[in-house]
Structure formats: C-alpha cells, structure tokens
CSV table of C-alpha atoms and ligand atoms in Angstrom, one decimal:
chain,number,residue,atom,x,y,z
A,1,MET,CA,92.3,117.2,59.5
A,2,LEU,CA,93.6,116.9,63.0
A,3,SER,CA,92.2,118.3,66.2
A,4,LYS,CA,93.2,118.3,69.8
A,5,ILE,CA,90.7,118.7,72.7
A,6,LEU,CA,91.5,118.7,76.5
A,7,SER,CA,89.7,116.3,78.8
A,8,GLY,CA,90.6,114.5,82.0
A,9,GLY,CA,90.7,111.1,83.6
A,10,LEU,CA,90.4,109.9,87.2
A,11,ALA,CA,92.9,108.1,89.5
A,12,GLY,CA,91.1,107.5,92.8
A,13,ILE,CA,89.8,110.9,93.7
A,14,GLU,CA,92.5,112.8,91.9
A,15,ALA,CA,92.4,113.7,88.2
A,16,TYR,CA,94.9,114.2,85.4
A,17,PRO,CA,94.7,115.8,82.0
A,18,ILE,CA,94.1,113.8,78.9
A,19,ASP,CA,94.5,115.1,75.3
A,20,VAL,CA,91.9,113.8,72.9
A,21,GLU,CA,93.3,113.9,69.4
A,22,ALA,CA,91.0,113.2,66.4
A,23,ASP,CA,92.2,112.6,62.9
A,24,VAL,CA,89.8,112.4,60.0
A,25,THR,CA,91.3,111.4,56.7
A,26,TYR,CA,89.7,110.5,53.4
A,27,SER,CA,89.5,106.7,52.9
A,28,GLN,CA,87.3,104.5,50.7
A,29,LEU,CA,86.9,102.2,53.7
A,30,PRO,CA,85.2,104.2,56.5
A,31,SER,CA,86.4,103.3,60.0
A,32,PHE,CA,86.3,104.7,63.5
A,33,ASN,CA,89.0,103.7,66.0
A,34,ILE,CA,89.9,104.8,69.5
A,35,ILE,CA,93.4,104.1,70.6
A,36,GLY,CA,95.5,104.9,73.7
A,37,LEU,CA,94.4,102.3,76.3
A,38,PRO,CA,90.6,102.9,76.3
A,39,ASP,CA,88.5,100.6,78.5
A,40,VAL,CA,85.4,98.7,77.2
A,41,ALA,CA,83.1,101.6,78.0
A,42,ILE,CA,85.1,104.0,75.9
A,43,LYS,CA,85.3,101.5,73.0
A,44,GLU,CA,81.5,101.3,73.2
A,45,SER,CA,81.2,105.0,73.0
A,46,ARG,CA,81.8,104.9,69.3
A,47,ALA,CA,78.2,103.9,68.6
A,48,ARG,CA,76.9,106.5,71.0
A,49,ILE,CA,79.0,109.3,69.5
A,50,ARG,CA,78.0,108.4,65.9
A,51,SER,CA,74.3,108.4,66.8
A,52,ALA,CA,74.6,111.6,68.9
A,53,ILE,CA,76.3,113.5,66.1
A,54,LYS,CA,73.8,112.3,63.5
A,55,ASN,CA,70.8,113.0,65.7
A,56,SER,CA,72.1,116.5,66.4
A,57,ASP,CA,71.8,117.1,62.6
A,58,TYR,CA,75.6,117.1,61.9
A,59,PRO,CA,77.1,114.9,59.2
A,60,PHE,CA,79.1,112.0,60.5
A,61,PRO,CA,82.2,111.6,58.3
A,62,SER,CA,82.3,108.5,56.2
A,63,ASP,CA,86.1,108.6,56.3
A,64,LYS,CA,88.9,107.0,58.4
A,65,ILE,CA,88.5,108.4,61.9
A,66,THR,CA,91.3,107.8,64.5
A,67,VAL,CA,91.0,109.1,68.0
A,68,ASN,CA,94.0,109.0,70.3
A,69,LEU,CA,93.8,109.4,74.0
A,70,SER,CA,97.2,110.5,75.4
A,71,PRO,CA,99.3,110.0,77.4
A,72,ALA,CA,99.1,106.5,76.1
A,73,GLY,CA,100.5,104.7,79.1
A,74,ILE,CA,97.5,105.2,81.4
A,75,LYS,CA,94.4,103.2,81.2
A,76,LYS,CA,91.4,105.5,80.4
A,77,GLU,CA,88.1,104.7,82.0
A,78,GLY,CA,84.5,105.9,82.1
A,79,SER,CA,82.0,107.6,79.9
A,80,GLY,CA,83.1,111.2,80.3
A,81,PHE,CA,85.1,111.0,77.0
A,82,ASP,CA,82.0,111.0,74.8
A,83,LEU,CA,81.8,114.8,74.6
A,84,PRO,CA,85.5,115.6,73.9
A,85,ILE,CA,85.7,112.9,71.3
A,86,ALA,CA,82.5,114.1,69.6
A,87,VAL,CA,83.8,117.7,69.7
A,88,GLY,CA,87.1,116.6,68.4
A,89,ILE,CA,85.5,114.9,65.4
A,90,LEU,CA,83.4,118.0,64.7
A,91,VAL,CA,86.5,120.2,64.8
A,92,ALA,CA,88.4,117.8,62.5
A,93,THR,CA,85.6,118.0,60.0
A,94,GLY,CA,85.4,121.8,60.1
A,95,ILE,CA,81.9,122.1,61.8
A,96,ILE,CA,83.5,123.7,64.8
A,97,PRO,CA,86.3,126.3,64.2
A,98,GLN,CA,89.6,125.4,65.8
A,99,ILE,CA,90.0,128.6,67.7
A,100,ASP,CA,90.1,129.3,71.4
A,101,LEU,CA,89.8,125.6,72.3
A,102,GLY,CA,93.2,125.4,74.0
A,103,ASP,CA,91.9,126.7,77.3
A,104,LYS,CA,88.7,124.6,77.5
A,105,LEU,CA,88.1,121.3,79.3
A,106,PHE,CA,85.4,119.0,78.0
A,107,CYS,CA,83.7,116.1,79.8
A,108,GLY,CA,80.4,114.4,79.6
A,109,GLU,CA,78.5,111.3,78.5
A,110,LEU,CA,76.3,111.4,75.4
A,111,SER,CA,73.0,109.6,74.9
A,112,LEU,CA,72.0,108.5,71.4
A,113,ASN,CA,69.8,111.6,70.8
A,114,GLY,CA,72.7,113.9,71.5
A,115,LYS,CA,71.6,114.9,75.1
A,116,LEU,CA,74.4,115.2,77.7
A,117,LYS,CA,74.3,113.0,80.7
A,118,PRO,CA,76.2,113.5,84.0
A,119,PHE,CA,79.5,111.7,84.4
A,120,HIS,CA,81.5,110.7,87.5
A,121,GLY,CA,84.1,113.0,89.0
A,122,ALA,CA,83.5,116.5,87.8
A,123,LEU,CA,84.7,118.0,91.1
A,124,PRO,CA,88.2,116.3,91.2
A,125,LEU,CA,88.7,117.3,87.6
A,126,ALA,CA,87.9,120.9,88.3
A,127,ILE,CA,90.4,120.9,91.3
A,128,SER,CA,93.3,118.7,90.2
A,129,ILE,CA,93.9,120.1,86.7
A,130,LYS,CA,92.6,123.6,87.2
A,131,ASP,CA,95.9,125.1,85.9
A,132,SER,CA,95.5,123.4,82.5
A,133,PHE,CA,92.3,125.3,81.5
A,134,LYS,CA,90.1,128.3,82.1
A,135,THR,CA,86.6,127.1,81.0
A,136,PHE,CA,85.0,123.8,82.0
A,137,ILE,CA,82.3,122.7,79.5
A,138,LEU,CA,80.2,119.9,81.0
A,139,PRO,CA,76.7,118.5,81.3
A,140,LYS,CA,74.3,120.8,83.1
A,141,ALA,CA,73.5,118.0,85.5
A,142,ASN,CA,77.0,118.1,86.9
A,143,VAL,CA,77.2,121.8,87.4
A,144,HIS,CA,76.0,121.8,91.0
A,145,GLU,CA,79.1,119.8,92.1
A,146,LEU,CA,81.2,122.9,91.4
A,147,SER,CA,78.9,125.4,93.2
A,148,ARG,CA,81.2,125.9,96.2
A,149,LEU,CA,84.4,125.9,94.2
A,150,ASN,CA,85.9,129.3,94.1
A,151,ASN,CA,89.1,128.9,92.0
A,152,GLY,CA,88.4,131.2,89.1
A,153,ILE,CA,87.2,128.5,86.7
A,154,GLN,CA,84.4,129.5,84.3
A,155,VAL,CA,81.7,126.8,84.2
A,156,ILE,CA,79.5,126.2,81.2
A,157,GLY,CA,76.7,123.8,81.7
A,158,ALA,CA,75.2,122.4,78.5
A,159,GLU,CA,72.1,120.2,77.9
A,160,SER,CA,73.2,118.7,74.6
A,161,LEU,CA,75.9,118.3,72.1
A,162,LYS,CA,74.1,120.8,69.9
A,163,ASP,CA,74.2,123.4,72.8
A,164,VAL,CA,78.0,122.9,73.0
A,165,VAL,CA,78.4,123.3,69.2
A,166,ASN,CA,76.3,126.4,69.1
A,167,HIS,CA,78.3,127.8,72.0
A,168,LEU,CA,81.6,127.2,70.3
A,169,THR,CA,80.5,128.5,66.9
A,170,GLY,CA,79.0,131.5,68.6
A,171,ALA,CA,75.5,130.9,67.2
A,172,VAL,CA,74.0,130.7,70.7
A,173,LYS,CA,76.3,131.4,73.6
A,174,ILE,CA,75.7,129.8,77.0
A,175,SER,CA,76.2,132.1,79.9
A,176,PRO,CA,78.7,131.0,82.5
A,177,GLU,CA,77.2,129.7,85.8
A,178,GLU,CA,77.0,132.1,88.6
A,179,PHE,CA,77.4,130.6,92.0
A,180,ARG,CA,76.5,132.3,95.2
A,181,ALA,CA,78.6,131.2,98.1
A,182,GLU,CA,76.1,130.1,100.8
A,183,GLU,CA,76.7,129.0,104.3
A,184,PRO,CA,76.7,125.2,104.5
A,185,LYS,CA,73.2,123.9,105.2
A,186,ILE,CA,73.2,121.9,108.5
A,187,ASN,CA,70.4,119.5,109.0
A,188,SER,CA,68.1,121.0,111.6
A,189,ASP,CA,66.2,117.9,112.4
A,190,MET,CA,69.2,115.8,113.3
A,191,PRO,CA,68.6,112.9,115.6
A,192,ASP,CA,69.5,114.1,119.1
A,193,PHE,CA,71.1,112.2,122.0
A,194,GLU,CA,68.4,113.6,124.3
A,195,ASP,CA,65.9,111.1,122.6
A,196,VAL,CA,67.8,108.2,124.1
A,197,LYS,CA,66.5,107.6,127.6
A,198,GLY,CA,68.7,105.9,130.1
A,199,GLN,CA,71.8,104.2,128.6
A,200,GLU,CA,74.1,106.7,130.4
A,201,TYR,CA,77.0,104.3,130.5
A,202,VAL,CA,76.8,103.7,126.7
A,203,LYS,CA,76.4,107.4,126.0
A,204,ARG,CA,79.5,108.1,128.1
A,205,GLY,CA,81.4,105.4,126.2
A,206,LEU,CA,80.4,107.0,122.9
A,207,GLU,CA,81.5,110.4,124.2
A,208,VAL,CA,84.9,108.9,125.0
A,209,ALA,CA,85.1,107.4,121.5
A,210,ALA,CA,84.3,110.7,119.9
A,211,SER,CA,86.7,112.5,122.1
A,212,GLY,CA,89.7,110.4,121.2
A,213,ASN,CA,88.7,108.9,117.8
A,214,HIS,CA,88.4,105.4,119.2
A,215,ASN,CA,86.6,102.6,117.3
A,216,VAL,CA,83.6,101.0,119.1
A,217,LEU,CA,81.9,97.6,119.4
A,218,LEU,CA,78.4,97.7,120.8
A,219,ILE,CA,77.2,94.4,122.3
A,220,GLY,CA,73.6,94.0,123.3
A,221,PRO,CA,70.4,92.1,122.7
A,222,PRO,CA,68.1,93.0,119.8
A,223,GLY,CA,66.0,96.0,120.6
A,224,SER,CA,68.4,97.5,123.1
A,225,GLY,CA,68.9,100.6,120.9
A,226,LYS,CA,72.3,100.0,119.4
A,227,SER,CA,71.4,101.5,116.0
A,228,MET,CA,69.6,104.4,117.7
A,229,LEU,CA,72.7,105.3,119.6
A,230,ALA,CA,75.1,104.8,116.6
A,231,LYS,CA,72.9,107.1,114.4
A,232,ARG,CA,73.3,109.9,116.8
A,233,PHE,CA,77.1,109.5,117.1
A,234,PRO,CA,78.2,111.6,114.1
A,235,TYR,CA,76.5,114.7,115.6
A,236,ILE,CA,78.6,114.8,118.7
A,237,LEU,CA,81.7,115.0,116.5
A,238,PRO,CA,83.1,118.5,115.6
A,239,ASP,CA,81.8,120.2,112.5
A,240,MET,CA,83.6,119.2,109.3
A,241,THR,CA,86.4,121.6,108.3
A,242,GLU,CA,86.4,123.1,104.7
A,243,GLU,CA,89.1,120.7,103.7
A,244,GLU,CA,87.2,117.6,105.0
A,245,MET,CA,84.1,118.8,103.2
A,246,LEU,CA,86.0,119.1,99.9
A,247,GLU,CA,87.6,115.7,100.3
A,248,THR,CA,84.4,113.9,101.2
A,249,THR,CA,82.5,115.6,98.4
A,250,LYS,CA,85.2,114.5,95.9
A,251,VAL,CA,84.5,110.9,96.9
A,252,TYR,CA,80.8,111.4,96.3
A,253,SER,CA,81.5,113.1,93.0
A,254,VAL,CA,83.6,110.2,91.8
A,255,ALA,CA,81.0,107.7,93.0
A,256,GLY,CA,78.3,109.6,91.1
A,257,LYS,CA,76.4,109.9,94.3
A,258,PHE,CA,76.4,113.6,94.5
A,259,ALA,CA,72.7,114.2,94.5
A,260,GLY,CA,72.4,117.3,96.7
A,261,SER,CA,72.9,120.9,95.6
A,262,ASP,CA,75.6,121.7,98.0
A,263,PHE,CA,78.9,120.1,99.2
A,264,ILE,CA,78.7,117.3,101.8
A,265,CYS,CA,78.9,119.4,104.9
A,266,GLU,CA,77.7,116.9,107.5
A,267,ARG,CA,79.8,114.0,108.6
A,268,PRO,CA,78.6,110.9,106.6
A,269,PHE,CA,77.0,108.0,108.4
A,270,ARG,CA,77.1,104.8,106.3
A,271,SER,CA,75.5,101.7,107.5
A,272,PRO,CA,75.8,98.9,104.9
A,273,HIS,CA,73.6,95.8,105.2
A,274,HIS,CA,75.4,92.6,106.3
A,275,THR,CA,74.8,91.0,102.9
A,276,ILE,CA,77.0,93.6,101.2
A,277,SER,CA,79.5,92.4,98.7
A,278,TYR,CA,83.3,92.9,98.7
A,279,ALA,CA,83.2,95.3,95.7
A,280,ALA,CA,80.4,97.4,97.2
A,281,ILE,CA,82.2,97.9,100.5
A,282,ALA,CA,85.8,98.3,99.2
A,283,GLY,CA,85.1,99.9,95.8
A,284,GLY,CA,86.0,98.8,92.3
A,285,GLY,CA,83.7,97.1,89.8
A,286,THR,CA,83.5,97.6,86.1
A,287,TYR,CA,83.6,101.4,86.5
A,288,PRO,CA,86.0,102.5,89.2
A,289,ASN,CA,83.8,103.5,92.1
A,290,PRO,CA,84.5,104.2,95.7
A,291,GLY,CA,82.8,101.7,98.1
A,292,GLU,CA,80.9,102.2,101.3
A,293,ILE,CA,84.1,102.6,103.4
A,294,SER,CA,85.1,105.5,101.3
A,295,LEU,CA,81.6,107.0,101.3
A,296,ALA,CA,82.1,107.1,105.1
A,297,HIS,CA,85.3,109.2,104.7
A,298,ASN,CA,85.6,111.8,107.5
A,299,GLY,CA,82.4,110.3,109.1
A,300,VAL,CA,81.2,107.1,110.7
A,301,LEU,CA,81.0,103.6,109.3
A,302,PHE,CA,78.4,101.6,111.2
A,303,MET,CA,78.1,97.8,110.8
A,304,ASP,CA,75.2,96.3,112.6
A,305,GLU,CA,75.0,92.5,113.1
A,306,PHE,CA,78.8,92.6,112.6
A,307,PRO,CA,79.5,88.8,112.8
A,308,GLU,CA,76.9,88.3,110.0
A,309,PHE,CA,79.1,90.1,107.4
A,310,ARG,CA,81.0,88.0,105.0
A,311,ARG,CA,84.5,87.2,106.1
A,312,ASP,CA,86.3,89.0,103.2
A,313,VAL,CA,84.1,92.1,103.9
A,314,ILE,CA,85.2,92.1,107.5
A,315,GLU,CA,88.9,91.6,106.5
A,316,THR,CA,88.6,94.6,104.1
A,317,LEU,CA,88.4,96.9,107.0
A,318,ARG,CA,92.0,96.3,108.2
A,319,GLN,CA,93.8,98.6,105.7
A,320,PRO,CA,91.4,101.6,106.0
A,321,ILE,CA,91.3,101.4,109.8
A,322,GLU,CA,95.1,101.4,109.9
A,323,ALA,CA,96.0,103.7,107.0
A,324,GLY,CA,92.9,105.8,106.3
A,325,GLU,CA,92.7,104.6,102.7
A,326,ILE,CA,91.8,101.5,100.6
A,327,THR,CA,93.7,100.1,97.7
A,328,VAL,CA,91.5,98.5,95.1
A,329,ALA,CA,93.1,96.2,92.6
A,330,ARG,CA,91.8,96.5,89.1
A,331,VAL,CA,92.8,95.1,85.7
A,332,GLU,CA,96.1,96.7,84.7
A,333,GLN,CA,96.2,99.1,87.6
A,334,THR,CA,95.3,99.8,91.2
A,335,VAL,CA,93.3,102.7,92.5
A,336,LYS,CA,93.4,104.3,96.0
A,337,TYR,CA,90.4,105.8,97.7
A,338,PRO,CA,90.5,107.7,101.0
A,339,ALA,CA,88.7,105.9,103.8
A,340,ARG,CA,89.2,107.4,107.2
A,341,PHE,CA,86.2,107.0,109.6
A,342,ILE,CA,85.3,106.1,113.1
A,343,PHE,CA,84.2,102.5,113.0
A,344,ILE,CA,81.2,101.5,115.1
A,345,SER,CA,80.2,97.9,115.0
A,346,ALA,CA,77.3,96.2,116.8
A,347,MET,CA,76.5,92.6,117.6
A,348,ASN,CA,74.2,90.4,119.7
A,349,PRO,CA,76.0,88.8,122.6
A,350,CYS,CA,75.2,85.3,121.2
A,351,PRO,CA,73.4,83.9,118.2
A,352,CYS,CA,69.9,84.0,119.9
A,353,GLY,CA,70.7,87.4,121.3
A,354,ASN,CA,69.5,86.8,124.9
A,355,PHE,CA,72.8,85.9,126.6
A,356,THR,CA,73.1,89.2,128.6
A,357,ASP,CA,69.3,89.7,129.0
A,358,PRO,CA,68.3,89.0,132.6
A,359,ARG,CA,64.6,88.4,131.7
A,360,LYS,CA,65.1,86.1,128.7
A,361,GLU,CA,66.6,82.7,128.5
A,362,CYS,CA,69.6,82.0,126.2
A,363,ARG,CA,69.5,78.6,124.6
A,364,CYS,CA,72.9,78.8,122.9
A,365,THR,CA,75.6,76.3,123.8
A,366,PRO,CA,79.0,77.6,124.8
A,367,TYR,CA,80.3,76.2,121.5
A,368,GLN,CA,77.7,78.2,119.5
A,369,ILE,CA,78.6,81.4,121.3
A,370,GLN,CA,82.3,80.8,120.8
A,371,ARG,CA,81.8,80.2,117.1
A,372,TYR,CA,79.6,83.3,116.8
A,373,LEU,CA,82.2,85.5,118.5
A,374,SER,CA,85.1,84.0,116.5
A,375,LYS,CA,83.6,85.3,113.3
A,376,ILE,CA,85.1,88.7,114.1
A,377,SER,CA,88.7,88.0,113.5
A,378,GLY,CA,91.5,88.9,115.9
A,379,PRO,CA,93.1,91.5,113.7
A,380,ILE,CA,89.8,93.5,113.4
A,381,LEU,CA,89.1,93.2,117.1
A,382,ASP,CA,92.6,94.5,117.7
A,383,ARG,CA,91.6,97.7,116.0
A,384,ILE,CA,88.6,98.3,118.2
A,385,ASP,CA,89.3,100.2,121.4
A,386,ILE,CA,86.0,100.3,123.2
A,387,HIS,CA,83.6,97.5,123.9
A,388,LEU,CA,80.3,98.7,125.2
A,389,GLU,CA,77.6,96.4,126.6
A,390,VAL,CA,74.2,97.8,125.8
A,391,ALA,CA,71.4,96.5,128.1
A,392,ARG,CA,67.7,96.5,127.3
A,393,ILE,CA,66.3,99.3,129.4
A,394,ASP,CA,63.3,98.6,131.6
A,395,TYR,CA,59.9,100.1,131.0
A,396,GLN,CA,60.1,102.6,133.9
A,397,LYS,CA,63.1,104.3,132.4
A,398,LEU,CA,61.6,104.3,128.9
A,399,SER,CA,58.4,105.9,130.1
A,400,ALA,CA,60.1,108.5,132.2
A,401,LYS,CA,59.5,112.0,131.1
A,402,ARG,CA,63.0,113.3,131.8
A,403,LYS,CA,65.0,113.6,128.6
A,404,GLY,CA,68.7,112.9,128.2
A,405,GLU,CA,71.4,115.4,127.7
A,406,LYS,CA,71.3,117.3,124.4
A,407,THR,CA,73.7,116.5,121.6
A,408,GLU,CA,75.0,120.0,121.6
A,409,ALA,CA,76.2,119.8,125.2
A,410,VAL,CA,78.1,116.6,124.5
A,411,LYS,CA,79.6,117.9,121.3
A,412,SER,CA,81.0,121.0,123.0
A,413,ARG,CA,82.8,118.8,125.6
A,414,VAL,CA,84.1,116.6,122.7
A,415,ILE,CA,85.5,119.7,120.9
A,416,LYS,CA,87.2,120.8,124.1
A,417,THR,CA,88.9,117.4,124.6
A,418,ILE,CA,90.0,117.2,121.0
A,419,LYS,CA,91.6,120.7,121.4
A,420,ILE,CA,93.8,119.3,124.2
A,421,GLN,CA,95.0,116.5,121.8
A,422,THR,CA,95.6,119.0,118.9
A,423,GLU,CA,97.9,120.9,121.2
A,424,ARG,CA,99.6,117.8,122.4
A,425,PHE,CA,100.3,116.4,119.0
A,426,SER,CA,100.8,119.8,117.3
A,427,GLY,CA,102.8,119.3,114.1
A,428,LYS,CA,101.0,116.1,113.2
A,429,LYS,CA,98.4,115.9,110.5
A,430,PRO,CA,95.0,116.7,111.9
A,431,HIS,CA,93.6,113.2,111.5
A,432,LEU,CA,96.6,111.8,113.5
A,433,ALA,CA,96.3,114.2,116.3
A,434,TYR,CA,94.1,111.9,118.4
A,435,ASN,CA,94.9,109.6,121.3
A,436,ALA,CA,93.7,106.6,119.3
A,437,TYR,CA,96.6,107.1,116.8
A,438,MET,CA,99.4,107.2,119.4
A,439,ASN,CA,102.3,104.8,118.7
A,440,GLY,CA,104.3,102.9,121.3
A,441,LYS,CA,106.7,105.8,121.9
A,442,GLU,CA,103.9,108.4,122.4
A,443,ILE,CA,102.0,106.1,124.7
A,444,GLU,CA,105.1,105.9,126.9
A,445,LYS,CA,105.6,109.6,126.7
A,446,TYR,CA,102.0,110.8,127.3
A,447,CYS,CA,100.4,108.1,129.5
A,448,THR,CA,102.0,108.6,132.9
A,449,LEU,CA,100.1,106.7,135.5
A,450,SER,CA,99.7,107.6,139.2
A,451,THR,CA,100.9,104.9,141.6
A,452,GLU,CA,97.4,104.0,142.4
A,453,ALA,CA,96.4,103.8,138.7
A,454,GLU,CA,99.4,101.6,138.1
A,455,GLU,CA,98.3,99.2,140.8
A,456,ILE,CA,94.8,98.9,139.4
A,457,LEU,CA,96.2,98.2,135.9
A,458,LYS,CA,98.6,95.5,137.3
A,459,THR,CA,95.7,93.8,139.2
A,460,ALA,CA,93.6,93.9,136.0
A,461,ILE,CA,96.3,92.3,134.0
A,462,ILE,CA,96.8,89.5,136.5
A,463,GLU,CA,93.3,88.9,137.9
A,464,LEU,CA,91.1,89.7,135.0
A,465,GLY,CA,93.4,88.2,132.4
A,466,VAL,CA,93.7,91.4,130.3
A,467,SER,CA,95.8,90.4,127.3
A,468,ALA,CA,99.0,92.1,126.4
A,469,ARG,CA,97.6,93.6,123.2
A,470,ALA,CA,94.8,95.2,125.2
A,471,TYR,CA,97.3,96.9,127.4
A,472,ASP,CA,98.1,99.7,125.0
A,473,LYS,CA,94.4,100.2,124.2
A,474,ILE,CA,93.6,100.7,127.9
A,475,LEU,CA,96.4,103.3,128.2
A,476,LYS,CA,95.1,105.2,125.1
A,477,LEU,CA,91.5,105.1,126.4
A,478,ALA,CA,92.7,106.2,129.9
A,479,ARG,CA,94.5,109.1,128.3
A,480,THR,CA,91.3,110.3,126.5
A,481,ILE,CA,89.3,109.9,129.7
A,482,ALA,CA,91.9,111.9,131.6
A,483,ASP,CA,91.8,114.6,128.9
A,484,MET,CA,88.0,114.8,129.3
A,485,ASP,CA,88.8,115.5,132.9
A,486,GLU,CA,91.5,118.0,132.0
A,487,SER,CA,93.9,116.0,134.1
A,488,PRO,CA,97.6,116.0,133.0
A,489,GLY,CA,98.3,112.6,134.6
A,490,ILE,CA,96.2,109.4,134.5
A,491,GLU,CA,94.6,108.7,137.8
A,492,ALA,CA,92.9,105.7,139.3
A,493,GLU,CA,89.4,106.5,138.1
A,494,HIS,CA,90.6,107.1,134.6
A,495,ILE,CA,92.3,103.7,134.3
A,496,SER,CA,89.3,101.9,136.0
A,497,GLU,CA,86.9,103.4,133.5
A,498,ALA,CA,89.2,102.4,130.6
A,499,ILE,CA,89.4,98.8,131.8
A,500,GLY,CA,85.6,98.8,132.0
A,501,TYR,CA,85.4,99.4,128.2
A,502,ARG,CA,87.3,96.2,127.5
A,503,SER,CA,84.7,93.6,128.3
A,504,LEU,CA,85.7,91.2,125.5
A,505,ASP,CA,89.2,91.0,127.0
A,506,ARG,CA,87.8,90.2,130.4
A,507,GLY,CA,86.3,87.1,128.8
A,508,ILE,CA,82.9,87.5,130.4
A,509,TRP,CA,81.3,85.4,127.7
A,510,CYS,CA,83.2,82.2,127.4
B,601,ZN,ZN1,71.9,82.9,123.1
C-alpha cells in the first residue's frame, strides 16, 4: 500500500515542502530503501526507524519498503525525516488510518526506543510553508520555538512515536499547544556603560559607531578594557524590531541553538575564540549549520586578538560585511545564511602589547610590529571605519567614585541619530539606511563640507598621508558625527573628529 506524508527541508533559513511517499509491497526478499537524494544521515535513519517502530510495539513489515522523498531534484539533509518516514510506513501497513493526513506536517528525529528528539529548523518550517498545512506535529522539545508565532497553525508536541500514533488513531488525543503572547523579556542585569570608568574618548567612538552602523577596530594594550567596552556595545543599539527578532531566531532554530523559551529579543553578541575553524565561523559541516557570523545576525560580532585568527577565518568576513550574508559551499549545493552585524575587532598595538603603553617598555622590532599588523589584510581593514586607541587608565581614575554615563542615555541619543538617517535614506531597506552604507553618489550628495572643514581634510590628506581609500570613510564618519550634532552640513569639528578615528591611516605605528 502507498502512503503520502508532508514534511519539510531547509535551504539556509528558509524551508520548502517535501512529500514523503512510502510504498510497502509483498516480497520474499525484505528490503528498505530511501530514494530521492537523501544525505548520509537520512540513509542511516533506516536503522533508527526500524528500531523505533519495533520498540513502540508495532510490527515492522518484512516486505519491500520504498520511501521516496520528492521533489527528487533537491538534496535532502538532516534527521527531521525520521518521524514522517515512520508514520508513512505505519500508514502504508494500515496501523494508522489514511484519513485527515493531508493537512498535517510531520518532522522529528527518532531515537531507537521510539522517543522523539528535537530537530533543527522548526521555526523556518512553520513560517515558510505555512500555507501547505494546518497542523504541525513535532517533538515536544521543539514546541517552544513556535511560542511567539501567531499565524494560525495548530501545534501538536509529542514525546514519542507511540504518542503520535495514538493521536492519529484517536486512541489518546494530544491537545494543541496554547501559547500566551508575552512581552519580550529584556535582560535586566545587562552590563552598563556606567561601569566603565574613564575611556570617554573610546565610549564616544563607540557611540559614533552605533549611530551610523560603522565597524570598529579597538587597539590597546592587554588589560585596557577592550572586551569590557565591546560587551556593552549591543545595549546602546536600538531594540530589535519584530522582524529582526524573527530573522535572528530563525538562524538559532536552524543552528539547533534555540535553548531559551522565548524568541531572541536582545541583539546577539558573539565573541568567537581566535582558534575557531573556518566551518565554525562561516557555517557548514556535515549537517548544514549557520556559523558564528550568522549567529551574530542583527547584533555584534566581536573578535578579540584579531591578528591571531586564522587567515581564512579573517578573509571569511569579507562577504558578510559587504553583503550581509554568507554563502557556504556544500557538496552538490550551496547554502546562504544571513549575516548582518556590526563588526568590532580588537588587537594589541604590537606582539608584546606594550607599544602604546607609556609605563611599559616594548621590546618588539619594527619588523615584528609590521608583520603583526599585516596579518589583518587590506580588504578587511578597508571595511573598518573606526580605529580607536584604548589606553590603560591610571589608578586614580579607576578608583574614582564617579560613575560614567548610563547606557540608556547613550542609547536614546543613538536612536535619535538613526532616525535622522532613516528619514534621509527613506525608501531604502532599513539595514541600508545608515551612513556606513552610503555609496559614492550618496557621499557626494549628503556630505557637504564647510570651507573650513574642506581645508582641514585637504591638510590631513597631504600632511598626515591619509590614503585615498580612507577619504570616503572619513566623510561617512563625519556625516554621522554631524548627524549626532543635528547639523545639516559637515563642519570643521566634525571632520576633525572623524580624522581622529583613522589612526592606522595616519601610520602612527610604523
Ligand atoms: Zn611590543
């Protein structure tokens, strides 16, 4: 007998419907084949499905079983097909009646004893192919991913294959999940900028970065507080929009990293260690999985000890910083994951770290320093607008009782400056409506310099040796600083401050 069950597969963070057809015919030679471009994990599922059905006290047919995953042209990946295949076989053998199955979507991994285990990507499935079904039957452990989804889908969370069978035969019905829409939970003990004493110049630079979506390089000796500053950065950014929450949560769902009970509603802060591999940062691997750069989507990617990262890892950043996504090449197909983030990198000024420290001696030779700096390739440096020197603060400032400005105050200014840009670039996609994303034409149109400002920029180019490629960056930064000042034109003080954030161009090191 033939059965047809609806399931779904993933392409990046989107999903598409897949029909699981099972055909069980009498044969003296029992066999169990899965066709329709399954990957290794799906082929291995035959053993799991056989054990799961037997251990759930149902007979496993000793006939010829053919399972077809269609459309046949697309490579199918992952372990979510265990449940639909098992259900298909039980329908084909008459244990489950073939009625009312057309409007149900099945996904889930089976363990040998018949229990259901969570699979990756429940949320994208529930969103992308919502028009193909009415009820989503999936492992109980995945149910929380759908808690904020309000698109009329009925969600049935099951613990085991037996639960699913009992539900479908009507023996023991599982009641649909009832979700209560709650306000997003915002972390109340977030790290606050007021804890960072001194460092006013760096904090100002980070505010400029947040205001115009500029990428940052922090340069300073060990212990100067680079990580402490970076960790506080996501909280001066505006709250995530509903759309951003949904997108980022989809990434976490596909990565199988959705541990919380609610959507991701705070901007992610990812800080991978410098020993991270290419696959872990970019995504991919045996199972298609988003990497660190995608987990930072709509948030912040922080790379401390930046020159220590592997060269191929550093180079990976080019595409996402430019295009907001990453293409991962895989066997027989490529996958795209979103990866739009503000990039903050940090490094010591030299291999020993003491070069800019007035109280310590640097023993590095100019050659060693040059080599250290050259590890960050030109193309990546080209995509970083702000260079901030972080000095070690002296003891007096550290012990001072006076606290810094609160994060909330900085954030409200950032939101105001972003609003100016939203109005300026109205009609553009929200993530492009930032000064950092201006193209040549827009720079010409929106970055009008006062005569005095123009003089300063000219002098900087000639005397400080500001490179041509840094020229556009200075103008974009100056535009953001002028916006923070609510000034329509770019004045002398705006351009001077912008030049100050380009220390690597000024060649102060070598
Ligand atoms: Zn040194």
